[in-house]
Amino acid sequence: MKPNNETELAEMVAAAKGPLQIIGGGTRDIGAPVDGDRLSAAGLSGVSLYEPGALTLVAGAGTPLEEIETVLAGENQRLAFEPMDHRVLLGTDGTPTIGGVVAANVSGPRRIQVGACRDSALGVRFVDGTGQILKNGGRVMKNVTGYDLVKLMAGSWGTLGVLSEVSLKVQAIPEAEATLVGRGLSARDAIAALSAALGSPFDVSGAAFLTDGGEAYVRVEGLADSVNYRIKRMQAEMCAGWEVLEGEKSAEMWRNIRDVSPLSGSHDAIWRLSVKPTDAPEILQELGDPKAVCDWGGGLIWLAMSEGGDGGAARVRAVVARLGGHATLVRGSDALRRNVDVFQPEAAPLAAISKGLRARFDPRGILNPGLMG
């Protein structure tokens, strides 16, 4: 099913007799497999409002991400939260859509500076599991009493409603960017350097570490003179001897980190861990020093584990339970994703809240049932 407008979407959801598999552009095959009729939001496409002076954009949920980025680039603007293109890591086809980005709260390396996708979302329109059109935030300001629908929908993975439109704040592209690169570092030394950079007054917009080659990266953006000054200060204070990448070389390197390219091309299970940055070295050591990409200064760990058995689920869950945080199985076979918890199991109080929200917005339980466990 592929509705061409919001009214058709509402009618299709209301008429559904069984489970619906909600998809945007079909690029994120994440979560437990969903058995149901496919409902695509790709037909709800197009930028309906763009005010560069107000740094505001409104688009249909099915609008290709590339189209939005092209429109913004024409005014020297961008999406601040730097959304990942999952096709590289997951080996999927399709076209990333802005609705899919918001539904998964996709947030890249710049999150440490500007926040997550949900922090750039001003408003949403969506259809709930009964076929009712709901809206809040942005231009509409018609609230469903007691709920911040923008924050609820960002990261709900289509389990509370099907997005039809999103309103976003955007950002001017800075004049310059540069990245410091340190090589041959241990995880502990790299994370210490990244933590020092993030704790400095130099307004770092990216801080990452690749276990392969022991490479650490620190990015700054802004006016050219300011970027040069901050780079020199960090070289003097915390990144002595680190190489400098500028312009497109820096941008290309951060696209690779954003898309977790170093972990693509294998058959391993890929896990995404959100943890305390200072715990990253211990976590990597305890898991056998797997190939990993550490973003957000070590607070986000992407790591590869053998697909065999439980795909490393027991070990990953154990270390996260001990040190705190949460883990998501981002890539794995259908069989693996059916047999292990893909998303972090919720504590009883939080699980009760989640159940209540699903009962409120999808009382029939037809929207991506079972996807999140």
One Martini backbone bead per residue (centre of mass of N, CA, C, O) as a GRO file, in nm:
protein
  373
    1MET     BB    1   0.096   0.036   0.022
    2LYS     BB    2   0.055   0.385  -0.138
    3PRO     BB    3   0.000   0.675  -0.045
    4ASN     BB    4  -0.056   1.027  -0.165
    5ASN     BB    5  -0.195   1.107   0.114
    6GLU     BB    6  -0.322   1.161   0.423
    7THR     BB    7  -0.608   1.057   0.375
    8GLU     BB    8  -0.530   0.783   0.259
    9LEU     BB    9  -0.372   0.690   0.501
   10ALA     BB   10  -0.606   0.694   0.704
   11GLU     BB   11  -0.787   0.493   0.550
   12MET     BB   12  -0.591   0.250   0.550
   13VAL     BB   13  -0.562   0.220   0.855
   14ALA     BB   14  -0.867   0.196   0.928
   15ALA     BB   15  -0.903  -0.066   0.722
   16ALA     BB   16  -0.730  -0.246   0.867
   17LYS     BB   17  -0.714  -0.610   0.960
   18GLY     BB   18  -0.400  -0.592   1.019
   19PRO     BB   19  -0.088  -0.587   1.007
   20LEU     BB   20   0.174  -0.330   0.974
   21GLN     BB   21   0.441  -0.238   0.761
   22ILE     BB   22   0.642   0.031   0.821
   23ILE     BB   23   0.764   0.248   0.559
   24GLY     BB   24   0.972   0.436   0.369
   25GLY     BB   25   1.259   0.362   0.183
   26GLY     BB   26   1.392   0.078   0.283
   27THR     BB   27   1.691   0.117   0.456
   28ARG     BB   28   1.586  -0.001   0.760
   29ASP     BB   29   1.656  -0.326   0.869
   30ILE     BB   30   1.524  -0.291   1.175
   31GLY     BB   31   1.447  -0.527   1.380
   32ALA     BB   32   1.202  -0.721   1.409
   33PRO     BB   33   1.027  -0.898   1.216
   34VAL     BB   34   0.742  -0.807   1.013
   35ASP     BB   35   0.412  -0.932   0.988
   36GLY     BB   36   0.272  -0.770   0.701
   37ASP     BB   37   0.150  -0.511   0.552
   38ARG     BB   38   0.272  -0.282   0.337
   39LEU     BB   39   0.344   0.067   0.438
   40SER     BB   40   0.406   0.348   0.243
   41ALA     BB   41   0.538   0.697   0.261
   42ALA     BB   42   0.662   0.784  -0.025
   43GLY     BB   43   0.404   0.954  -0.141
   44LEU     BB   44   0.474   1.178   0.091
   45SER     BB   45   0.594   1.427  -0.104
   46GLY     BB   46   0.758   1.725  -0.027
   47VAL     BB   47   0.818   2.066  -0.014
   48SER     BB   48   0.601   2.307   0.148
   49LEU     BB   49   0.826   2.459   0.335
   50TYR     BB   50   1.073   2.739   0.301
   51GLU     BB   51   1.268   2.937   0.546
   52PRO     BB   52   1.576   3.052   0.558
   53GLY     BB   53   1.550   3.292   0.765
   54ALA     BB   54   1.402   3.078   0.981
   55LEU     BB   55   1.514   2.788   0.972
   56THR     BB   56   1.269   2.639   0.796
   57LEU     BB   57   1.112   2.307   0.741
   58VAL     BB   58   0.862   2.143   0.529
   59ALA     BB   59   0.771   1.786   0.496
   60GLY     BB   60   0.715   1.505   0.370
   61ALA     BB   61   0.789   1.190   0.484
   62GLY     BB   62   0.871   1.083   0.174
   63THR     BB   63   1.105   1.261   0.147
   64PRO     BB   64   1.398   1.275   0.026
   65LEU     BB   65   1.689   1.348   0.170
   66GLU     BB   66   1.837   1.454  -0.081
   67GLU     BB   67   1.633   1.676  -0.150
   68ILE     BB   68   1.667   1.838   0.109
   69GLU     BB   69   1.976   1.885   0.087
   70THR     BB   70   1.959   2.039  -0.183
   71VAL     BB   71   1.780   2.271  -0.095
   72LEU     BB   72   1.966   2.370   0.134
   73ALA     BB   73   2.231   2.413  -0.031
   74GLY     BB   74   2.112   2.652  -0.202
   75GLU     BB   75   2.129   2.816   0.103
   76ASN     BB   76   2.363   2.721   0.284
   77GLN     BB   77   2.233   2.454   0.417
   78ARG     BB   78   2.138   2.222   0.697
   79LEU     BB   79   2.139   1.938   0.882
   80ALA     BB   80   2.266   1.932   1.193
   81PHE     BB   81   2.242   1.602   1.273
   82GLU     BB   82   2.371   1.415   1.059
   83PRO     BB   83   2.247   1.182   0.890
   84MET     BB   84   2.245   0.861   0.832
   85ASP     BB   85   2.342   0.610   0.589
   86HIS     BB   86   2.245   0.275   0.606
   87ARG     BB   87   2.328   0.137   0.335
   88VAL     BB   88   2.625   0.082   0.391
   89LEU     BB   89   2.591  -0.115   0.640
   90LEU     BB   90   2.325  -0.293   0.535
   91GLY     BB   91   2.294  -0.330   0.217
   92THR     BB   92   2.076  -0.142   0.104
   93ASP     BB   93   1.825   0.000  -0.051
   94GLY     BB   94   1.681   0.270  -0.153
   95THR     BB   95   1.535   0.575   0.007
   96PRO     BB   96   1.589   0.810   0.209
   97THR     BB   97   1.375   0.955   0.455
   98ILE     BB   98   1.257   1.190   0.672
   99GLY     BB   99   1.064   1.005   0.827
  100GLY     BB  100   1.271   0.784   0.893
  101VAL     BB  101   1.464   0.962   1.049
  102VAL     BB  102   1.262   1.042   1.273
  103ALA     BB  103   1.156   0.760   1.362
  104ALA     BB  104   1.481   0.685   1.436
  105ASN     BB  105   1.655   0.919   1.535
  106VAL     BB  106   1.878   1.015   1.339
  107SER     BB  107   2.224   1.058   1.461
  108GLY     BB  108   2.521   1.208   1.438
  109PRO     BB  109   2.826   1.343   1.529
  110ARG     BB  110   2.684   1.636   1.600
  111ARG     BB  111   2.529   1.574   1.864
  112ILE     BB  112   2.736   1.691   2.075
  113GLN     BB  113   2.638   1.996   1.984
  114VAL     BB  114   2.303   1.986   1.871
  115GLY     BB  115   2.186   1.714   1.888
  116ALA     BB  116   1.921   1.549   1.796
  117CYS     BB  117   1.674   1.512   1.585
  118ARG     BB  118   1.447   1.586   1.797
  119ASP     BB  119   1.582   1.880   1.842
  120SER     BB  120   1.488   1.967   1.527
  121ALA     BB  121   1.193   1.918   1.591
  122LEU     BB  122   0.884   2.107   1.561
  123GLY     BB  123   0.691   1.900   1.395
  124VAL     BB  124   0.387   1.689   1.350
  125ARG     BB  125   0.231   1.447   1.133
  126PHE     BB  126  -0.017   1.181   1.197
  127VAL     BB  127  -0.118   0.836   1.203
  128ASP     BB  128  -0.288   0.635   1.382
  129GLY     BB  129  -0.419   0.312   1.459
  130THR     BB  130  -0.726   0.438   1.381
  131GLY     BB  131  -0.693   0.690   1.157
  132GLN     BB  132  -0.598   0.936   1.305
  133ILE     BB  133  -0.524   1.276   1.290
  134LEU     BB  134  -0.221   1.417   1.409
  135LYS     BB  135  -0.100   1.726   1.584
  136ASN     BB  136   0.209   1.918   1.644
  137GLY     BB  137   0.358   2.186   1.641
  138GLY     BB  138   0.469   2.435   1.480
  139ARG     BB  139   0.202   2.561   1.297
  140VAL     BB  140  -0.043   2.422   1.450
  141MET     BB  141  -0.082   2.376   1.772
  142LYS     BB  142  -0.229   2.089   1.815
  143ASN     BB  143  -0.281   1.927   2.107
  144VAL     BB  144  -0.226   1.642   2.287
  145THR     BB  145  -0.302   1.589   2.586
  146GLY     BB  146   0.011   1.528   2.759
  147TYR     BB  147   0.175   1.535   2.474
  148ASP     BB  148   0.490   1.506   2.305
  149LEU     BB  149   0.488   1.422   1.983
  150VAL     BB  150   0.767   1.480   1.880
  151LYS     BB  151   0.925   1.306   2.089
  152LEU     BB  152   0.767   1.039   2.045
  153MET     BB  153   0.816   0.994   1.731
  154ALA     BB  154   1.112   1.018   1.790
  155GLY     BB  155   1.193   0.675   1.798
  156SER     BB  156   0.922   0.482   1.736
  157TRP     BB  157   0.921   0.313   1.464
  158GLY     BB  158   0.600   0.313   1.390
  159THR     BB  159   0.430   0.230   1.672
  160LEU     BB  160   0.232   0.507   1.700
  161GLY     BB  161   0.277   0.604   1.392
  162VAL     BB  162   0.229   0.769   1.073
  163LEU     BB  163   0.406   0.970   0.906
  164SER     BB  164   0.337   1.279   0.700
  165GLU     BB  165   0.485   1.522   0.864
  166VAL     BB  166   0.764   1.761   0.890
  167SER     BB  167   0.932   1.987   1.118
  168LEU     BB  168   1.234   2.190   1.074
  169LYS     BB  169   1.537   2.281   1.182
  170VAL     BB  170   1.811   2.464   1.059
  171GLN     BB  171   2.150   2.519   0.914
  172ALA     BB  172   2.427   2.679   0.862
  173ILE     BB  173   2.699   2.665   0.674
  174PRO     BB  174   3.008   2.677   0.738
  175GLU     BB  175   3.302   2.810   0.625
  176ALA     BB  176   3.462   2.591   0.809
  177GLU     BB  177   3.674   2.288   0.835
  178ALA     BB  178   3.843   2.070   1.081
  179THR     BB  179   4.079   1.790   1.143
  180LEU     BB  180   4.205   1.591   1.388
  181VAL     BB  181   4.472   1.333   1.365
  182GLY     BB  182   4.522   1.033   1.542
  183ARG     BB  183   4.776   0.774   1.572
  184GLY     BB  184   4.829   0.479   1.745
  185LEU     BB  185   4.597   0.440   1.956
  186SER     BB  186   4.454   0.373   2.228
  187ALA     BB  187   4.153   0.369   2.364
  188ARG     BB  188   4.228   0.522   2.622
  189ASP     BB  189   4.384   0.761   2.489
  190ALA     BB  190   4.166   0.852   2.293
  191ILE     BB  191   3.935   0.912   2.496
  192ALA     BB  192   4.094   1.118   2.658
  193ALA     BB  193   4.131   1.321   2.424
  194LEU     BB  194   3.831   1.358   2.357
  195SER     BB  195   3.744   1.457   2.637
  196ALA     BB  196   3.924   1.707   2.638
  197ALA     BB  197   3.800   1.839   2.387
  198LEU     BB  198   3.501   1.844   2.494
  199GLY     BB  199   3.598   2.014   2.763
  200SER     BB  200   3.654   2.243   2.596
  201PRO     BB  201   3.622   2.579   2.439
  202PHE     BB  202   3.626   2.466   2.108
  203ASP     BB  203   3.368   2.354   1.977
  204VAL     BB  204   3.310   2.055   1.920
  205SER     BB  205   3.160   1.844   1.634
  206GLY     BB  206   3.375   1.597   1.662
  207ALA     BB  207   3.428   1.253   1.816
  208ALA     BB  208   3.653   0.988   1.721
  209PHE     BB  209   3.707   0.614   1.701
  210LEU     BB  210   3.931   0.373   1.556
  211THR     BB  211   4.058   0.065   1.601
  212ASP     BB  212   4.166   0.078   1.330
  213GLY     BB  213   4.481   0.221   1.386
  214GLY     BB  214   4.413   0.416   1.620
  215GLU     BB  215   4.197   0.646   1.533
  216ALA     BB  216   4.156   0.996   1.590
  217TYR     BB  217   3.885   1.253   1.601
  218VAL     BB  218   3.866   1.620   1.555
  219ARG     BB  219   3.609   1.866   1.519
  220VAL     BB  220   3.582   2.190   1.354
  221GLU     BB  221   3.363   2.484   1.320
  222GLY     BB  222   3.350   2.788   1.108
  223LEU     BB  223   3.535   3.033   1.103
  224ALA     BB  224   3.842   3.027   0.977
  225ASP     BB  225   4.000   3.169   1.207
  226SER     BB  226   3.875   3.001   1.435
  227VAL     BB  227   3.962   2.723   1.341
  228ASN     BB  228   4.268   2.773   1.341
  229TYR     BB  229   4.291   2.846   1.638
  230ARG     BB  230   4.173   2.583   1.765
  231ILE     BB  231   4.369   2.385   1.640
  232LYS     BB  232   4.629   2.503   1.769
  233ARG     BB  233   4.542   2.474   2.063
  234MET     BB  234   4.500   2.164   2.062
  235GLN     BB  235   4.788   2.091   1.975
  236ALA     BB  236   4.913   2.221   2.237
  237GLU     BB  237   4.719   2.071   2.470
  238MET     BB  238   4.595   1.754   2.337
  239CYS     BB  239   4.713   1.718   2.006
  240ALA     BB  240   4.999   1.627   1.969
  241GLY     BB  241   5.090   1.554   1.631
  242TRP     BB  242   4.843   1.605   1.479
  243GLU     BB  243   4.670   1.596   1.204
  244VAL     BB  244   4.541   1.798   0.926
  245LEU     BB  245   4.210   1.834   0.806
  246GLU     BB  246   4.050   1.981   0.517
  247GLY     BB  247   3.756   2.020   0.402
  248GLU     BB  248   3.683   1.755   0.204
  249LYS     BB  249   3.856   1.558   0.368
  250SER     BB  250   3.697   1.594   0.625
  251ALA     BB  251   3.410   1.536   0.518
  252GLU     BB  252   3.463   1.245   0.418
  253MET     BB  253   3.545   1.123   0.688
  254TRP     BB  254   3.264   1.187   0.832
  255ARG     BB  255   3.091   1.015   0.647
  256ASN     BB  256   3.220   0.745   0.731
  257ILE     BB  257   3.140   0.767   1.027
  258ARG     BB  258   2.836   0.817   1.001
  259ASP     BB  259   2.812   0.529   0.819
  260VAL     BB  260   3.006   0.305   0.923
  261SER     BB  261   3.210   0.194   0.699
  262PRO     BB  262   3.426   0.005   0.851
  263LEU     BB  263   3.170  -0.223   0.896
  264SER     BB  264   3.143  -0.291   0.618
  265GLY     BB  265   3.143  -0.598   0.424
  266SER     BB  266   3.027  -0.797   0.629
  267HIS     BB  267   2.876  -1.079   0.839
  268ASP     BB  268   2.836  -0.936   1.087
  269ALA     BB  269   2.727  -0.834   1.375
  270ILE     BB  270   2.566  -0.521   1.465
  271TRP     BB  271   2.633  -0.293   1.726
  272ARG     BB  272   2.465  -0.042   1.941
  273LEU     BB  273   2.617   0.165   2.186
  274SER     BB  274   2.509   0.338   2.486
  275VAL     BB  275   2.749   0.518   2.680
  276LYS     BB  276   2.995   0.589   2.878
  277PRO     BB  277   3.281   0.708   2.758
  278THR     BB  278   3.480   0.593   2.988
  279ASP     BB  279   3.379   0.281   2.923
  280ALA     BB  280   3.479   0.195   2.641
  281PRO     BB  281   3.750   0.043   2.688
  282GLU     BB  282   3.629  -0.182   2.872
  283ILE     BB  283   3.422  -0.291   2.672
  284LEU     BB  284   3.616  -0.375   2.450
  285GLN     BB  285   3.786  -0.568   2.622
  286GLU     BB  286   3.552  -0.758   2.720
  287LEU     BB  287   3.476  -0.821   2.396
  288GLY     BB  288   3.769  -0.863   2.248
  289ASP     BB  289   3.843  -0.633   2.060
  290PRO     BB  290   3.662  -0.524   1.845
  291LYS     BB  291   3.550  -0.394   1.577
  292ALA     BB  292   3.533  -0.025   1.588
  293VAL     BB  293   3.309   0.262   1.634
  294CYS     BB  294   3.365   0.573   1.798
  295ASP     BB  295   3.139   0.803   1.913
  296TRP     BB  296   3.080   1.071   2.103
  297GLY     BB  297   3.358   1.023   2.264
  298GLY     BB  298   3.238   0.705   2.332
  299GLY     BB  299   2.911   0.698   2.365
  300LEU     BB  300   2.933   0.552   2.077
  301ILE     BB  301   2.910   0.202   1.979
  302TRP     BB  302   3.036   0.029   1.704
  303LEU     BB  303   3.009  -0.334   1.660
  304ALA     BB  304   3.163  -0.647   1.582
  305MET     BB  305   3.003  -0.969   1.568
  306SER     BB  306   2.948  -1.275   1.553
  307GLU     BB  307   2.675  -1.439   1.401
  308GLY     BB  308   2.697  -1.660   1.578
  309GLY     BB  309   2.448  -1.768   1.748
  310ASP     BB  310   2.374  -1.465   1.934
  311GLY     BB  311   2.570  -1.232   1.829
  312GLY     BB  312   2.666  -1.143   2.134
  313ALA     BB  313   2.429  -1.076   2.330
  314ALA     BB  314   2.514  -1.172   2.614
  315ARG     BB  315   2.772  -1.000   2.637
  316VAL     BB  316   2.655  -0.724   2.579
  317ARG     BB  317   2.433  -0.722   2.799
  318ALA     BB  318   2.622  -0.764   3.042
  319VAL     BB  319   2.800  -0.506   3.018
  320VAL     BB  320   2.563  -0.305   3.019
  321ALA     BB  321   2.442  -0.389   3.293
  322ARG     BB  322   2.698  -0.318   3.461
  323LEU     BB  323   2.763  -0.009   3.335
  324GLY     BB  324   2.558   0.094   3.145
  325GLY     BB  325   2.296   0.132   2.915
  326HIS     BB  326   2.259   0.051   2.557
  327ALA     BB  327   2.146  -0.203   2.309
  328THR     BB  328   2.161  -0.259   1.944
  329LEU     BB  329   2.059  -0.453   1.678
  330VAL     BB  330   2.133  -0.356   1.350
  331ARG     BB  331   2.277  -0.629   1.239
  332GLY     BB  332   2.102  -0.919   1.104
  333SER     BB  333   1.953  -1.185   1.072
  334ASP     BB  334   1.641  -1.296   1.084
  335ALA     BB  335   1.697  -1.518   1.291
  336LEU     BB  336   1.839  -1.342   1.500
  337ARG     BB  337   1.602  -1.122   1.527
  338ARG     BB  338   1.400  -1.346   1.642
  339ASN     BB  339   1.598  -1.461   1.900
  340VAL     BB  340   1.661  -1.164   1.985
  341ASP     BB  341   1.706  -0.872   2.134
  342VAL     BB  342   1.729  -0.582   1.966
  343PHE     BB  343   1.638  -0.419   2.196
  344GLN     BB  344   1.642  -0.285   2.489
  345PRO     BB  345   1.542  -0.393   2.769
  346GLU     BB  346   1.291  -0.299   2.979
  347ALA     BB  347   1.200  -0.173   3.247
  348ALA     BB  348   0.909  -0.205   3.404
  349PRO     BB  349   0.821   0.096   3.415
  350LEU     BB  350   0.885   0.157   3.113
  351ALA     BB  351   0.713  -0.068   2.989
  352ALA     BB  352   0.443   0.047   3.093
  353ILE     BB  353   0.456   0.310   2.936
  354SER     BB  354   0.480   0.191   2.651
  355LYS     BB  355   0.217   0.032   2.661
  356GLY     BB  356   0.034   0.282   2.706
  357LEU     BB  357   0.104   0.428   2.442
  358ARG     BB  358   0.015   0.206   2.247
  359ALA     BB  359  -0.280   0.201   2.350
  360ARG     BB  360  -0.339   0.498   2.269
  361PHE     BB  361  -0.226   0.492   1.949
  362ASP     BB  362  -0.255   0.145   1.923
  363PRO     BB  363  -0.507  -0.052   2.018
  364ARG     BB  364  -0.472  -0.289   1.787
  365GLY     BB  365  -0.170  -0.358   1.716
  366ILE     BB  366  -0.067  -0.278   1.386
  367LEU     BB  367   0.211  -0.120   1.433
  368ASN     BB  368   0.482  -0.280   1.413
  369PRO     BB  369   0.461  -0.556   1.542
  370GLY     BB  370   0.749  -0.653   1.736
  371LEU     BB  371   0.994  -0.476   1.650
  372MET     BB  372   1.069  -0.394   1.974
  373GLY     BB  373   0.954  -0.661   2.148
   0.00000   0.00000   0.00000
